[in-house]
PDB file of C-alpha atoms and ligand atoms in Angstrom:
ATOM      1  CA  MET A  24     153.271  84.027 125.523  1.00  0.00           C
ATOM      2  CA  LYS A  25     154.628  82.809 128.845  1.00  0.00           C
ATOM      3  CA  ASN A  26     156.144  79.622 130.203  1.00  0.00           C
ATOM      4  CA  ARG A  27     156.027  78.160 133.698  1.00  0.00           C
ATOM      5  CA  LYS A  28     159.197  79.969 134.779  1.00  0.00           C
ATOM      6  CA  ASN A  29     157.916  83.464 134.113  1.00  0.00           C
ATOM      7  CA  LEU A  30     154.468  83.019 135.630  1.00  0.00           C
ATOM      8  CA  SER A  31     153.580  84.820 138.837  1.00  0.00           C
ATOM      9  CA  ALA A  32     153.759  82.621 141.945  1.00  0.00           C
ATOM     10  CA  ALA A  33     149.951  82.517 142.090  1.00  0.00           C
ATOM     11  CA  ASP A  34     149.616  81.471 138.437  1.00  0.00           C
ATOM     12  CA  LYS A  35     152.343  78.850 138.838  1.00  0.00           C
ATOM     13  CA  GLU A  36     150.461  77.404 141.803  1.00  0.00           C
ATOM     14  CA  LEU A  37     147.166  77.354 139.903  1.00  0.00           C
ATOM     15  CA  MET A  38     148.695  75.744 136.820  1.00  0.00           C
ATOM     16  CA  ASP A  39     150.508  73.137 138.936  1.00  0.00           C
ATOM     17  CA  CYS A  40     147.145  72.299 140.519  1.00  0.00           C
ATOM     18  CA  ALA A  41     145.601  71.904 137.041  1.00  0.00           C
ATOM     19  CA  LEU A  42     148.467  69.584 136.090  1.00  0.00           C
ATOM     20  CA  SER A  43     147.932  67.473 139.199  1.00  0.00           C
ATOM     21  CA  ALA A  44     144.205  67.230 138.354  1.00  0.00           C
ATOM     22  CA  LEU A  45     145.039  66.137 134.795  1.00  0.00           C
ATOM     23  CA  LYS A  46     146.637  62.989 136.241  1.00  0.00           C
ATOM     24  CA  ASN A  47     143.158  61.917 137.412  1.00  0.00           C
ATOM     25  CA  ALA A  48     141.437  62.390 134.064  1.00  0.00           C
ATOM     26  CA  TYR A  49     139.131  59.549 133.095  1.00  0.00           C
ATOM     27  CA  ALA A  50     139.580  59.620 129.340  1.00  0.00           C
ATOM     28  CA  PRO A  51     139.544  56.027 128.039  1.00  0.00           C
ATOM     29  CA  TYR A  52     137.804  57.032 124.777  1.00  0.00           C
ATOM     30  CA  SER A  53     139.568  60.171 123.564  1.00  0.00           C
ATOM     31  CA  HIS A  54     142.858  59.388 125.311  1.00  0.00           C
ATOM     32  CA  PHE A  55     143.107  63.115 125.916  1.00  0.00           C
ATOM     33  CA  ALA A  56     143.535  64.193 129.529  1.00  0.00           C
ATOM     34  CA  VAL A  57     142.584  67.682 130.689  1.00  0.00           C
ATOM     35  CA  GLY A  58     143.071  69.244 134.096  1.00  0.00           C
ATOM     36  CA  ALA A  59     141.647  72.495 135.400  1.00  0.00           C
ATOM     37  CA  ALA A  60     141.939  74.515 138.576  1.00  0.00           C
ATOM     38  CA  VAL A  61     139.915  77.544 139.620  1.00  0.00           C
ATOM     39  CA  ARG A  62     140.899  80.188 142.128  1.00  0.00           C
ATOM     40  CA  THR A  63     138.105  81.970 143.959  1.00  0.00           C
ATOM     41  CA  ALA A  64     137.986  85.421 145.521  1.00  0.00           C
ATOM     42  CA  THR A  65     138.508  83.733 148.907  1.00  0.00           C
ATOM     43  CA  ASN A  66     141.844  82.499 147.505  1.00  0.00           C
ATOM     44  CA  ARG A  67     140.839  78.844 147.577  1.00  0.00           C
ATOM     45  CA  ILE A  68     141.571  76.457 144.721  1.00  0.00           C
ATOM     46  CA  TYR A  69     139.268  73.746 143.337  1.00  0.00           C
ATOM     47  CA  LEU A  70     140.300  71.072 140.864  1.00  0.00           C
ATOM     48  CA  GLY A  71     138.638  69.259 137.997  1.00  0.00           C
ATOM     49  CA  ALA A  72     139.541  66.591 135.454  1.00  0.00           C
ATOM     50  CA  ASN A  73     137.656  65.447 132.382  1.00  0.00           C
ATOM     51  CA  LEU A  74     135.326  62.502 132.904  1.00  0.00           C
ATOM     52  CA  GLU A  75     134.244  60.564 129.839  1.00  0.00           C
ATOM     53  CA  ASN A  76     131.449  58.048 129.418  1.00  0.00           C
ATOM     54  CA  ALA A  77     130.721  55.012 127.240  1.00  0.00           C
ATOM     55  CA  SER A  78     127.794  57.091 126.000  1.00  0.00           C
ATOM     56  CA  TYR A  79     130.255  59.521 124.426  1.00  0.00           C
ATOM     57  CA  GLY A  80     128.155  62.676 124.445  1.00  0.00           C
ATOM     58  CA  LEU A  81     127.862  62.608 128.226  1.00  0.00           C
ATOM     59  CA  GLY A  82     131.511  63.450 128.879  1.00  0.00           C
ATOM     60  CA  ILE A  83     132.282  66.260 131.297  1.00  0.00           C
ATOM     61  CA  CYS A  84     135.093  68.727 130.692  1.00  0.00           C
ATOM     62  CA  ALA A  85     137.747  69.476 133.290  1.00  0.00           C
ATOM     63  CA  GLU A  86     136.725  73.145 133.519  1.00  0.00           C
ATOM     64  CA  VAL A  87     133.117  72.248 134.302  1.00  0.00           C
ATOM     65  CA  ALA A  88     134.244  69.752 136.947  1.00  0.00           C
ATOM     66  CA  ALA A  89     136.404  72.408 138.651  1.00  0.00           C
ATOM     67  CA  ILE A  90     133.684  75.078 138.523  1.00  0.00           C
ATOM     68  CA  CYS A  91     131.147  72.599 139.942  1.00  0.00           C
ATOM     69  CA  ALA A  92     133.558  71.771 142.781  1.00  0.00           C
ATOM     70  CA  ALA A  93     133.822  75.461 143.707  1.00  0.00           C
ATOM     71  CA  ASN A  94     130.078  75.964 143.518  1.00  0.00           C
ATOM     72  CA  THR A  95     129.398  72.834 145.572  1.00  0.00           C
ATOM     73  CA  ALA A  96     131.686  74.215 148.270  1.00  0.00           C
ATOM     74  CA  GLY A  97     129.565  77.383 148.320  1.00  0.00           C
ATOM     75  CA  ASP A  98     132.489  79.364 146.924  1.00  0.00           C
ATOM     76  CA  PHE A  99     131.325  80.506 143.479  1.00  0.00           C
ATOM     77  CA  ASN A 100     133.221  83.776 143.118  1.00  0.00           C
ATOM     78  CA  ILE A 101     135.716  82.481 140.584  1.00  0.00           C
ATOM     79  CA  ILE A 102     138.458  84.887 139.552  1.00  0.00           C
ATOM     80  CA  GLU A 103     140.781  82.673 137.511  1.00  0.00           C
ATOM     81  CA  ILE A 104     140.891  79.273 135.818  1.00  0.00           C
ATOM     82  CA  ALA A 105     143.934  77.307 134.656  1.00  0.00           C
ATOM     83  CA  VAL A 106     143.617  74.645 131.959  1.00  0.00           C
ATOM     84  CA  ILE A 107     146.135  72.110 130.684  1.00  0.00           C
ATOM     85  CA  GLY A 108     145.754  69.154 128.335  1.00  0.00           C
ATOM     86  CA  GLN A 109     147.814  66.191 127.242  1.00  0.00           C
ATOM     87  CA  SER A 110     147.324  63.473 124.689  1.00  0.00           C
ATOM     88  CA  LEU A 111     147.684  60.006 126.190  1.00  0.00           C
ATOM     89  CA  SER A 112     147.592  58.085 122.929  1.00  0.00           C
ATOM     90  CA  PRO A 113     150.992  56.624 121.948  1.00  0.00           C
ATOM     91  CA  GLU A 114     150.875  57.995 118.386  1.00  0.00           C
ATOM     92  CA  ASN A 115     150.135  61.544 119.604  1.00  0.00           C
ATOM     93  CA  LEU A 116     152.387  61.734 122.635  1.00  0.00           C
ATOM     94  CA  ASN A 117     154.487  64.397 120.917  1.00  0.00           C
ATOM     95  CA  MET A 118     151.470  66.680 120.432  1.00  0.00           C
ATOM     96  CA  ASP A 119     152.033  69.615 122.717  1.00  0.00           C
ATOM     97  CA  SER A 120     149.650  72.450 121.932  1.00  0.00           C
ATOM     98  CA  ILE A 121     147.872  74.878 124.246  1.00  0.00           C
ATOM     99  CA  VAL A 122     144.469  73.617 125.339  1.00  0.00           C
ATOM    100  CA  MET A 123     141.920  76.407 125.433  1.00  0.00           C
ATOM    101  CA  PRO A 124     138.458  75.942 126.956  1.00  0.00           C
ATOM    102  CA  CYS A 125     135.941  74.541 124.476  1.00  0.00           C
ATOM    103  CA  GLY A 126     132.893  76.597 123.513  1.00  0.00           C
ATOM    104  CA  ARG A 127     130.581  75.123 126.152  1.00  0.00           C
ATOM    105  CA  CYS A 128     133.192  75.694 128.853  1.00  0.00           C
ATOM    106  CA  ARG A 129     133.596  79.318 127.732  1.00  0.00           C
ATOM    107  CA  GLN A 130     129.883  79.870 128.264  1.00  0.00           C
ATOM    108  CA  ILE A 131     130.049  78.347 131.739  1.00  0.00           C
ATOM    109  CA  ILE A 132     133.129  80.379 132.653  1.00  0.00           C
ATOM    110  CA  LEU A 133     131.428  83.552 131.360  1.00  0.00           C
ATOM    111  CA  GLU A 134     128.489  82.906 133.688  1.00  0.00           C
ATOM    112  CA  ALA A 135     130.831  82.583 136.674  1.00  0.00           C
ATOM    113  CA  GLY A 136     132.624  85.801 135.709  1.00  0.00           C
ATOM    114  CA  GLN A 137     129.422  87.819 135.358  1.00  0.00           C
ATOM    115  CA  VAL A 138     128.082  86.502 138.657  1.00  0.00           C
ATOM    116  CA  SER A 139     131.315  87.300 140.510  1.00  0.00           C
ATOM    117  CA  GLY A 140     131.319  90.698 138.804  1.00  0.00           C
ATOM    118  CA  GLY A 141     135.016  90.725 138.055  1.00  0.00           C
ATOM    119  CA  GLY A 142     135.261  88.447 135.021  1.00  0.00           C
ATOM    120  CA  VAL A 143     137.539  85.429 134.966  1.00  0.00           C
ATOM    121  CA  LYS A 144     141.192  85.275 133.871  1.00  0.00           C
ATOM    122  CA  VAL A 145     141.892  82.203 131.753  1.00  0.00           C
ATOM    123  CA  ILE A 146     145.382  80.735 131.770  1.00  0.00           C
ATOM    124  CA  ALA A 147     145.888  77.893 129.313  1.00  0.00           C
ATOM    125  CA  SER A 148     148.943  75.722 128.797  1.00  0.00           C
ATOM    126  CA  ASN A 149     150.445  73.000 126.683  1.00  0.00           C
ATOM    127  CA  ALA A 150     151.406  69.769 128.444  1.00  0.00           C
ATOM    128  CA  SER A 151     155.057  70.674 128.871  1.00  0.00           C
ATOM    129  CA  LEU A 152     154.285  74.124 130.354  1.00  0.00           C
ATOM    130  CA  THR A 153     156.428  75.852 127.733  1.00  0.00           C
ATOM    131  CA  MET A 154     153.580  77.778 126.064  1.00  0.00           C
ATOM    132  CA  ILE A 155     151.123  79.467 128.382  1.00  0.00           C
ATOM    133  CA  SER A 156     148.602  82.099 127.365  1.00  0.00           C
ATOM    134  CA  LYS A 157     146.687  84.335 129.742  1.00  0.00           C
ATOM    135  CA  THR A 158     143.569  86.189 128.710  1.00  0.00           C
ATOM    136  CA  ASP A 159     140.049  87.120 129.857  1.00  0.00           C
ATOM    137  CA  ILE A 160     136.909  85.091 129.353  1.00  0.00           C
ATOM    138  CA  GLU A 161     135.220  88.134 127.804  1.00  0.00           C
ATOM    139  CA  LYS A 162     137.903  88.015 125.076  1.00  0.00           C
ATOM    140  CA  LEU A 163     137.427  84.274 124.496  1.00  0.00           C
ATOM    141  CA  LEU A 164     133.663  84.702 124.259  1.00  0.00           C
ATOM    142  CA  PRO A 165     133.040  88.234 122.980  1.00  0.00           C
ATOM    143  CA  TYR A 166     129.469  89.542 122.865  1.00  0.00           C
ATOM    144  CA  GLY A 167     128.452  86.497 124.901  1.00  0.00           C
ATOM    145  CA  PHE A 168     124.968  85.896 126.218  1.00  0.00           C
ATOM    146  CA  GLY A 169     124.989  85.676 129.994  1.00  0.00           C
ATOM    147  CA  PRO A 170     123.222  86.318 133.270  1.00  0.00           C
ATOM    148  CA  ARG A 171     123.535  90.067 132.653  1.00  0.00           C
ATOM    149  CA  ASN A 172     120.920  89.608 129.959  1.00  0.00           C
ATOM    150  CA  LEU A 173     118.463  87.958 132.316  1.00  0.00           C
ATOM    151  CA  MET A 174     118.923  89.450 135.764  1.00  0.00           C
ATOM    152  CA  ARG A 175     120.193  92.477 137.583  1.00  0.00           C
ATOM    153  CA  LEU A 176     123.558  91.743 139.046  1.00  0.00           C
ATOM    154  CA  ASP A 177     124.624  93.934 141.934  1.00  0.00           C
ATOM    155  CA  LYS A 178     128.316  93.443 141.357  1.00  0.00           C
TER     156      LYS A 178
HETATM  157  N1  THU B   4     138.024  68.556 127.133  1.00  0.00           N
HETATM  158  C1  THU B   4     138.041  69.243 128.309  1.00  0.00           C
HETATM  159  O1  THU B   4     138.048  68.646 129.402  1.00  0.00           O
HETATM  160  N2  THU B   4     138.040  70.605 128.248  1.00  0.00           N
HETATM  161  C2  THU B   4     138.068  71.329 127.102  1.00  0.00           C
HETATM  162  O2  THU B   4     137.970  72.547 127.148  1.00  0.00           O
HETATM  163  C3  THU B   4     138.263  70.646 125.818  1.00  0.00           C
HETATM  164  C4  THU B   4     138.003  69.189 125.832  1.00  0.00           C
HETATM  165  C5  THU B   4     137.993  67.088 127.176  1.00  0.00           C
HETATM  166  C6  THU B   4     136.700  66.496 126.721  1.00  0.00           C
HETATM  167  C7  THU B   4     137.121  65.109 126.303  1.00  0.00           C
HETATM  168  O3  THU B   4     137.097  64.265 127.458  1.00  0.00           O
HETATM  169  C8  THU B   4     138.555  65.289 125.850  1.00  0.00           C
HETATM  170  O4  THU B   4     138.984  66.543 126.336  1.00  0.00           O
HETATM  171  C9  THU B   4     138.736  65.268 124.343  1.00  0.00           C
HETATM  172  O5  THU B   4     137.844  66.124 123.728  1.00  0.00           O
END
């Protein structure tokens, strides 16, 4: 387990970007803000924040927003994603646990990792940046179904 101080400079930068994205979360229903940032092989960073909807099931996770931003820029070789979450509801403000990608996000991250060929590192933090875990998407979604099952990937 790491904290912000003992992250590499690159991971610190990525997590700080995720934290800045979290500030733009649109989460009026869950009152739970999530920010994500992806780094691509070209060393660019794309941000995402969760975006909820009055039709609750339509909400979009921060990770998906960040991955879509990279793809839309034509820069889909994602090598790492940082995720951070924070409760905004007054009674839960002291909740400070690590926010890991949800199941759907894991599937979408796995796809990106198989397409890029190098997998994706996942770095996930609590709101106060005191507990940070770093792992691989293939560990978070073992034996996952992905593009490797459907197409030949050169990389
Ligand atoms: N959320 C994310 O943005 N990413 C995750 O991996 C977990 C959940 C969002 C969805 C919803 O807007 C809020 O957090 C509470 O579930």
